[in-house]
Short mmCIF file of C-alpha atoms and ligand atoms in Angstrom, two decimals:
data_model
loop_
_atom_site.label_atom_id
_atom_site.label_comp_id
_atom_site.label_asym_id
_atom_site.label_seq_id
_atom_site.Cartn_x
_atom_site.Cartn_y
_atom_site.Cartn_z
CA MET A 27 -3.62 -21.87 -21.51
CA LEU A 28 -5.58 -19.94 -18.92
CA ASP A 29 -9.20 -19.11 -19.53
CA ARG A 30 -9.19 -15.75 -17.86
CA ILE A 31 -5.71 -14.30 -17.49
CA PRO A 32 -5.07 -12.59 -14.16
CA ILE A 33 -2.54 -9.79 -13.71
CA ALA A 34 -0.62 -11.68 -11.01
CA SER A 35 -0.66 -15.11 -9.43
CA PRO A 36 1.49 -16.59 -6.68
CA VAL A 37 3.27 -19.88 -7.29
CA LEU A 38 3.37 -22.21 -4.25
CA ARG A 39 4.58 -25.44 -5.79
CA GLY A 40 7.80 -25.93 -3.77
CA ASN A 41 8.11 -26.81 -0.09
CA GLU A 42 5.51 -24.26 1.06
CA MET A 43 2.96 -26.85 2.25
CA ARG A 44 5.57 -28.99 4.01
CA TYR A 45 7.13 -26.09 5.91
CA VAL A 46 3.80 -24.58 6.97
CA GLN A 47 2.66 -28.00 8.15
CA GLU A 48 5.85 -28.24 10.20
CA CYS A 49 4.95 -24.95 11.94
CA ILE A 50 1.55 -26.36 12.86
CA GLU A 51 2.84 -29.76 13.96
CA THR A 52 5.51 -28.17 16.16
CA THR A 53 3.09 -25.40 17.31
CA TRP A 54 5.67 -22.72 16.39
CA ILE A 55 3.11 -20.52 14.66
CA SER A 56 3.88 -17.12 16.16
CA SER A 57 6.90 -14.85 15.77
CA GLN A 58 9.48 -17.23 17.17
CA GLY A 59 10.70 -20.30 15.35
CA LYS A 60 13.42 -21.50 13.06
CA PHE A 61 11.96 -20.29 9.78
CA ILE A 62 12.24 -16.61 10.69
CA GLN A 63 16.00 -16.65 11.12
CA ALA A 64 16.43 -18.96 8.14
CA PHE A 65 14.38 -16.65 5.94
CA GLU A 66 16.26 -13.56 7.13
CA GLN A 67 19.59 -15.22 6.37
CA MET A 68 18.49 -16.44 2.93
CA PHE A 69 17.10 -13.07 1.99
CA ALA A 70 20.18 -11.17 3.22
CA ASP A 71 22.44 -13.52 1.23
CA PHE A 72 20.24 -13.09 -1.83
CA CYS A 73 20.57 -9.29 -1.63
CA GLY A 74 24.27 -9.50 -0.84
CA VAL A 75 23.88 -7.64 2.47
CA LYS A 76 24.73 -8.42 6.09
CA HIS A 77 21.27 -8.06 7.62
CA ALA A 78 17.63 -8.68 6.77
CA ILE A 79 14.98 -7.80 9.37
CA ALA A 80 11.71 -9.56 8.55
CA CYS A 81 8.47 -7.63 9.15
CA ASN A 82 4.76 -8.33 8.91
CA ASN A 83 4.36 -6.38 5.64
CA GLY A 84 6.21 -4.08 3.29
CA THR A 85 4.59 -0.94 4.64
CA THR A 86 5.69 -1.60 8.22
CA ALA A 87 9.17 -2.47 6.93
CA LEU A 88 9.39 0.90 5.22
CA HIS A 89 8.05 2.72 8.29
CA LEU A 90 10.53 0.86 10.50
CA ALA A 91 13.38 1.89 8.17
CA LEU A 92 12.40 5.55 8.37
CA VAL A 93 12.05 5.47 12.17
CA GLY A 94 15.41 3.69 12.38
CA LEU A 95 16.99 6.41 10.27
CA GLY A 96 15.63 9.04 12.67
CA VAL A 97 12.86 10.62 10.57
CA GLY A 98 10.54 12.68 12.75
CA PRO A 99 8.14 15.64 12.85
CA GLY A 100 9.18 18.56 10.66
CA ASP A 101 11.45 16.48 8.46
CA GLU A 102 11.05 16.02 4.72
CA VAL A 103 11.84 12.94 2.65
CA LEU A 104 12.09 12.99 -1.15
CA VAL A 105 9.72 10.41 -2.65
CA PRO A 106 8.88 9.82 -6.31
CA ASP A 107 5.56 11.29 -7.44
CA LEU A 108 4.88 8.06 -9.31
CA THR A 109 4.82 5.21 -6.78
CA TYR A 110 2.52 3.10 -4.64
CA ILE A 111 1.01 5.16 -1.83
CA ALA A 112 2.82 3.22 0.93
CA SER A 113 6.05 5.04 0.00
CA ALA A 114 4.48 8.39 0.87
CA ASN A 115 2.30 7.18 3.76
CA CYS A 116 5.31 5.88 5.71
CA VAL A 117 6.81 9.36 5.74
CA ARG A 118 3.56 10.78 7.13
CA TYR A 119 3.45 8.04 9.82
CA CYS A 120 6.68 9.62 11.14
CA GLY A 121 5.04 13.04 11.31
CA ALA A 122 7.24 14.09 8.41
CA GLU A 123 6.28 15.25 4.92
CA PRO A 124 6.94 13.50 1.62
CA VAL A 125 8.23 15.91 -1.01
CA PHE A 126 7.62 14.55 -4.48
CA VAL A 127 10.09 14.26 -7.33
CA ASP A 128 9.14 13.86 -10.99
CA CYS A 129 10.04 10.69 -12.90
CA ASP A 130 12.07 9.85 -15.96
CA PRO A 131 9.62 9.67 -18.89
CA LEU A 132 10.98 6.32 -20.12
CA THR A 133 11.73 4.27 -17.01
CA PHE A 134 8.94 5.59 -14.68
CA ASN A 135 11.63 5.95 -11.97
CA MET A 136 12.65 9.01 -9.96
CA ASP A 137 14.62 11.37 -12.24
CA PRO A 138 17.95 12.19 -10.55
CA ALA A 139 18.04 15.52 -12.43
CA ALA A 140 14.79 16.59 -10.72
CA ILE A 141 15.98 15.92 -7.16
CA GLU A 142 18.06 18.95 -6.21
CA ALA A 143 15.33 21.51 -6.92
CA ARG A 144 13.17 19.75 -4.27
CA ILE A 145 15.75 19.80 -1.45
CA THR A 146 15.10 22.21 1.44
CA PRO A 147 16.84 22.72 4.80
CA ARG A 148 14.34 20.18 6.23
CA THR A 149 15.22 17.38 3.80
CA LYS A 150 16.59 14.35 5.66
CA GLY A 151 16.68 11.68 2.99
CA VAL A 152 15.71 10.38 -0.40
CA MET A 153 13.64 7.27 -1.19
CA PRO A 154 14.22 5.92 -4.69
CA VAL A 155 11.54 3.35 -5.59
CA HIS A 156 12.57 0.63 -8.08
CA LEU A 157 9.22 0.71 -9.83
CA PHE A 158 7.84 -2.48 -11.44
CA GLY A 159 11.24 -4.19 -10.97
CA GLN A 160 13.39 -1.63 -12.78
CA PRO A 161 16.30 -0.33 -10.68
CA CYS A 162 16.68 3.44 -10.28
CA ASP A 163 19.79 5.24 -11.53
CA MET A 164 21.50 5.03 -8.14
CA ASP A 165 24.93 6.62 -8.77
CA PRO A 166 23.68 10.18 -9.32
CA ILE A 167 21.12 9.74 -6.51
CA ARG A 168 23.84 8.61 -4.09
CA GLU A 169 26.17 11.42 -5.25
CA ILE A 170 23.52 14.06 -4.48
CA ALA A 171 22.67 12.40 -1.16
CA GLU A 172 26.29 12.29 -0.09
CA ARG A 173 26.98 15.89 -1.09
CA ARG A 174 23.82 17.18 0.64
CA GLY A 175 24.05 14.95 3.72
CA LEU A 176 20.92 12.87 3.06
CA PHE A 177 20.22 9.22 3.78
CA VAL A 178 19.15 6.89 0.95
CA VAL A 179 16.43 4.33 1.64
CA GLU A 180 15.47 2.11 -1.31
CA ASP A 181 11.85 1.11 -1.62
CA ALA A 182 12.60 -2.22 -3.31
CA ALA A 183 9.11 -3.69 -2.68
CA GLU A 184 8.69 -4.46 -6.39
CA ALA A 185 12.23 -5.32 -7.37
CA HIS A 186 13.51 -8.50 -5.66
CA GLY A 187 16.64 -9.57 -7.52
CA ALA A 188 16.95 -6.53 -9.79
CA ARG A 189 20.51 -5.30 -10.32
CA TYR A 190 22.09 -1.88 -10.81
CA LYS A 191 25.54 -2.09 -12.43
CA GLY A 192 25.79 -5.67 -11.20
CA GLY A 193 24.77 -4.97 -7.58
CA ARG A 194 21.50 -6.32 -6.26
CA VAL A 195 18.92 -3.81 -5.03
CA GLY A 196 18.62 -3.90 -1.25
CA GLY A 197 22.29 -3.03 -0.76
CA LEU A 198 22.47 0.21 -2.74
CA GLY A 199 21.68 2.71 0.01
CA ASP A 200 21.73 3.03 3.81
CA CYS A 201 18.94 0.45 3.93
CA ALA A 202 16.14 -0.89 1.76
CA SER A 203 12.67 -2.27 2.27
CA PHE A 204 10.92 -5.12 0.48
CA SER A 205 7.35 -6.43 0.35
CA PHE A 206 6.28 -10.07 0.24
CA PHE A 207 2.60 -9.41 -0.47
CA GLY A 208 0.77 -12.08 -2.50
CA ASN A 209 1.33 -10.40 -5.86
CA LYS A 210 5.04 -9.64 -5.39
CA ILE A 211 7.90 -11.67 -6.94
CA ILE A 212 8.50 -13.53 -3.66
CA THR A 213 5.55 -13.85 -1.27
CA THR A 214 4.87 -14.79 2.33
CA GLY A 215 1.16 -13.89 2.05
CA GLU A 216 1.74 -10.62 3.85
CA GLY A 217 5.30 -9.77 4.75
CA GLY A 218 8.24 -7.45 4.36
CA ALA A 219 11.87 -6.93 5.27
CA VAL A 220 14.46 -4.23 5.75
CA THR A 221 17.95 -4.98 4.44
CA THR A 222 21.14 -3.17 5.45
CA ASN A 223 24.90 -3.51 5.84
CA ASP A 224 24.87 -1.20 8.86
CA ASP A 225 25.24 -3.24 12.08
CA ALA A 226 24.05 -0.46 14.40
CA LEU A 227 21.02 0.31 12.24
CA ALA A 228 20.14 -3.40 12.07
CA ALA A 229 20.24 -3.66 15.87
CA ARG A 230 18.02 -0.57 16.19
CA LEU A 231 15.54 -1.97 13.67
CA ARG A 232 15.32 -5.30 15.52
CA LEU A 233 14.70 -3.46 18.77
CA LEU A 234 11.99 -1.23 17.26
CA ARG A 235 10.33 -4.20 15.52
CA GLY A 236 9.79 -5.96 18.86
CA GLN A 237 8.10 -3.15 20.86
CA GLY A 238 11.51 -1.69 21.78
CA MET A 239 12.20 -4.33 24.40
CA ASP A 240 15.74 -4.16 25.80
CA PRO A 241 17.52 -7.29 24.50
CA GLU A 242 19.36 -7.62 27.85
CA ARG A 243 16.34 -7.10 30.10
CA ARG A 244 12.98 -8.71 29.40
CA TYR A 245 9.91 -6.46 29.59
CA TRP A 246 12.06 -3.35 29.97
CA PHE A 247 11.40 -0.70 27.31
CA ASN A 248 13.58 2.37 26.75
CA VAL A 249 11.82 3.55 23.61
CA VAL A 250 8.39 3.40 21.99
CA GLY A 251 8.64 0.52 19.54
CA TYR A 252 6.21 -1.40 17.37
CA ASN A 253 4.97 -4.92 16.89
CA TYR A 254 6.02 -5.38 13.27
CA ARG A 255 7.17 -9.00 13.63
CA MET A 256 6.75 -11.66 10.94
CA THR A 257 5.21 -14.99 11.94
CA ASN A 258 7.04 -18.31 11.62
CA ILE A 259 4.26 -19.45 9.25
CA ALA A 260 4.89 -16.54 6.90
CA ALA A 261 8.64 -17.12 7.12
CA ALA A 262 8.08 -20.82 6.31
CA LEU A 263 6.42 -19.72 3.07
CA GLY A 264 9.33 -17.33 2.52
CA VAL A 265 11.98 -20.04 2.92
CA ALA A 266 10.18 -22.22 0.38
CA GLN A 267 9.87 -19.26 -2.00
CA MET A 268 13.56 -18.39 -1.66
CA GLU A 269 14.53 -21.97 -2.52
CA ARG A 270 13.30 -21.33 -6.05
CA VAL A 271 13.84 -17.58 -6.41
CA ASP A 272 16.41 -17.98 -9.19
CA GLU A 273 13.91 -20.01 -11.20
CA ALA A 274 11.23 -17.38 -10.58
CA LEU A 275 13.49 -14.56 -11.76
CA ALA A 276 14.64 -16.51 -14.82
CA PHE A 277 11.03 -17.18 -15.79
CA ARG A 278 10.10 -13.49 -15.55
CA LYS A 279 13.07 -12.56 -17.70
CA GLU A 280 11.97 -15.03 -20.37
CA LEU A 281 8.38 -13.83 -20.11
CA ALA A 282 9.60 -10.29 -20.86
CA THR A 283 11.37 -11.51 -24.01
CA TRP A 284 8.08 -13.08 -25.16
CA TYR A 285 6.29 -9.77 -24.68
CA ASP A 286 9.16 -7.94 -26.40
CA GLU A 287 8.93 -10.29 -29.40
CA ASP A 288 5.17 -10.03 -29.76
CA LEU A 289 5.03 -6.25 -29.31
CA ALA A 290 8.06 -5.41 -31.47
CA GLY A 291 5.80 -4.90 -34.49
CA GLU A 292 3.46 -2.49 -32.66
CA PRO A 293 4.85 1.03 -33.08
CA LEU A 294 2.09 2.52 -30.89
CA ILE A 295 3.01 0.36 -27.88
CA ILE A 296 6.06 1.62 -25.99
CA ARG A 297 7.78 -1.35 -24.37
CA PRO A 298 9.66 -1.12 -21.04
CA HIS A 299 12.83 0.91 -21.47
CA VAL A 300 15.74 -0.88 -19.81
CA GLU A 301 18.97 1.07 -19.40
CA PRO A 302 22.21 -0.77 -20.28
CA TRP A 303 23.24 -0.77 -16.60
CA ALA A 304 19.92 -2.18 -15.41
CA GLU A 305 18.81 -5.75 -14.81
CA HIS A 306 15.02 -5.48 -14.64
CA SER A 307 13.33 -8.14 -12.48
CA TYR A 308 9.91 -7.65 -14.13
CA TRP A 309 7.54 -7.58 -11.22
CA MET A 310 5.27 -6.04 -13.85
CA TYR A 311 5.75 -5.78 -17.60
CA SER A 312 4.42 -2.25 -18.01
CA ILE A 313 3.91 -0.59 -21.35
CA MET A 314 2.91 2.93 -22.38
CA LEU A 315 0.49 3.88 -25.11
CA ASP A 316 2.04 6.17 -27.71
CA PRO A 317 0.42 9.64 -27.65
CA ALA A 318 -0.86 8.88 -31.16
CA VAL A 319 -3.22 6.19 -29.79
CA THR A 320 -6.71 7.72 -29.97
CA VAL A 321 -8.47 5.16 -27.76
CA SER A 322 -8.24 6.19 -24.08
CA ARG A 323 -6.07 4.13 -21.77
CA ASP A 324 -9.09 3.21 -19.64
CA GLU A 325 -11.02 2.10 -22.74
CA VAL A 326 -8.06 -0.04 -23.83
CA MET A 327 -8.10 -1.71 -20.41
CA ALA A 328 -11.87 -2.18 -20.55
CA ARG A 329 -11.59 -3.85 -23.96
CA MET A 330 -8.87 -6.18 -22.70
CA ASN A 331 -11.01 -7.03 -19.71
CA GLY A 332 -13.78 -7.92 -22.16
CA ALA A 333 -11.31 -10.28 -23.85
CA GLY A 334 -10.68 -12.01 -20.51
CA ILE A 335 -7.42 -10.29 -19.68
CA GLU A 336 -6.83 -8.45 -16.43
CA THR A 337 -4.50 -5.45 -16.62
CA ARG A 338 -3.81 -2.57 -14.26
CA PRO A 339 -3.17 1.12 -14.74
CA VAL A 340 0.20 2.54 -13.77
CA PHE A 341 -0.14 4.19 -10.33
CA HIS A 342 -1.91 7.53 -9.99
CA PRO A 343 0.74 10.14 -9.21
CA MET A 344 0.81 11.07 -5.53
CA HIS A 345 0.15 14.74 -6.24
CA VAL A 346 -3.41 14.02 -7.44
CA LEU A 347 -4.44 11.87 -4.45
CA PRO A 348 -6.47 13.64 -1.72
CA PRO A 349 -3.96 13.16 1.17
CA TYR A 350 -1.15 14.64 -0.93
CA ALA A 351 -2.97 16.89 -3.41
CA GLN A 352 -0.86 19.71 -4.76
CA SER A 353 -2.08 22.03 -7.47
CA ALA A 354 0.27 23.39 -10.12
CA ALA A 355 2.63 20.58 -9.29
CA PRO A 356 5.77 20.33 -11.42
CA PHE A 357 5.40 16.67 -12.32
CA PRO A 358 4.67 16.55 -16.07
CA ASN A 359 6.42 13.22 -16.68
CA ALA A 360 4.66 11.41 -13.84
CA ALA A 361 1.30 12.74 -15.04
CA SER A 362 1.99 11.60 -18.60
CA CYS A 363 3.28 8.13 -17.63
CA ALA A 364 0.34 7.63 -15.28
CA ALA A 365 -2.14 8.56 -18.01
CA ARG A 366 -0.66 6.23 -20.64
CA GLY A 367 0.77 3.31 -18.69
CA ILE A 368 -0.69 -0.21 -18.45
CA SER A 369 0.78 -3.19 -16.61
CA LEU A 370 0.21 -6.47 -18.44
CA PRO A 371 -0.18 -9.89 -16.76
CA THR A 372 3.23 -10.83 -15.33
CA HIS A 373 3.52 -14.10 -13.41
CA GLU A 374 4.77 -17.65 -13.59
CA MET A 375 1.48 -19.31 -14.57
CA LEU A 376 1.58 -17.72 -18.03
CA SER A 377 2.41 -19.77 -21.13
CA ARG A 378 3.88 -18.56 -24.42
CA ASP A 379 0.39 -18.80 -25.92
CA ASP A 380 -1.08 -16.68 -23.12
CA VAL A 381 1.39 -13.91 -23.96
CA THR A 382 0.45 -14.14 -27.65
CA ARG A 383 -3.20 -13.81 -26.64
CA VAL A 384 -2.52 -10.78 -24.39
CA CYS A 385 -0.55 -9.02 -27.13
CA ALA A 386 -3.16 -9.74 -29.79
CA ALA A 387 -5.88 -8.36 -27.49
CA LEU A 388 -3.79 -5.26 -26.82
CA ALA A 389 -3.19 -4.66 -30.53
CA ASP A 390 -6.95 -5.00 -31.09
CA ALA A 391 -7.84 -2.75 -28.18
CA ILE A 392 -5.82 0.25 -29.36
CA ARG A 393 -7.43 0.23 -32.82
CA PRO A 394 -10.03 2.99 -33.28
CA THR A 395 -13.50 1.61 -34.03
C1 PLP B 401 3.78 -3.38 -2.39
C2 PLP B 401 4.51 -2.09 -2.14
C3 PLP B 401 4.73 -1.56 -0.86
C4 PLP B 401 4.08 -2.07 0.39
O1 PLP B 401 4.06 -3.37 0.60
P1 PLP B 401 2.88 -4.12 1.44
O2 PLP B 401 3.52 -5.41 1.72
O3 PLP B 401 1.71 -4.21 0.53
O4 PLP B 401 2.62 -3.32 2.67
C5 PLP B 401 5.51 -0.44 -0.73
N1 PLP B 401 6.02 0.19 -1.79
C6 PLP B 401 5.79 -0.24 -3.05
C7 PLP B 401 6.39 0.51 -4.19
C8 PLP B 401 5.01 -1.38 -3.27
O5 PLP B 401 4.77 -1.79 -4.52
#
């Protein structure tokens, strides 16, 4: 039983130490070395795709994907209003504009029915984000994209291992990006990757990741590229993490059943809604307070903090943040989910008793005093 329960915690109890030590002993600490290729291969196999291009974080991976897909000044990309800000920022890095789409009120994810109204002649693509580990409803999104000539780039930063109708995220669009930040399901400290089945796109992404250097001619550059490479040390962590990814995913699934059991008797706590076609990977077990709860969401979180339990609010919708502020924005569902959502501690250090303690504290915290 943990004294103070954190929201997230990495688990490094496999071969992490051994592989990192090997990097140091062999002096292969920079962005060449055997762990990078090994990690890329393991991660591609895990996602069921042909290529994984490892990057130094999830934000650069997403930016690289957009550059690789040809996004540039004047373009628009459809991004969910409810997401982490990196999704929107990467579009701006390209000189393009994110155009926000409202979410489904139950799953937090981009609502396919809200997409078409946001398409303009400038729209180049759509970026479904599998929020908190829940896959988006990809069939209608892909149908719209195909009919309107748009690319689909998955932001799968939070959803390693999640499945849509049996298929792993990462292979459900033209390409996908992942994050391996310290609080994500699989971590390399800082890290990211783009996955794709498209050989030509993969080659372009590799070129752009390494400053655009011509693979046939050293120190010759035909394009402006980036240094978005992952280090061998980070990849060493990644290989060790991938060796036990199935165990990590199985644990999170069981953890969710514990939360489901303990919260089943709380009618004012809305548990994660999982569609029949979805396999949620539970990066975060995120609940919503029923509108009948009279204690404010922030007060509920403050009370839980007082009980030694760290929680986090669901993301602020993009349309309220200064860089993307839009008044009279048509995003009622995102606004409502953001106001009522709380992510509960979700990680592998939690015991059954910890979950009982979190749920008891939550039940206490929503009671009016
Ligand atoms: C974590 C995250 C990212 C960015 O990943 P970093 O590795 O932190 O740069 C992008 N999108 C979403 C939805 C994320 O949760």
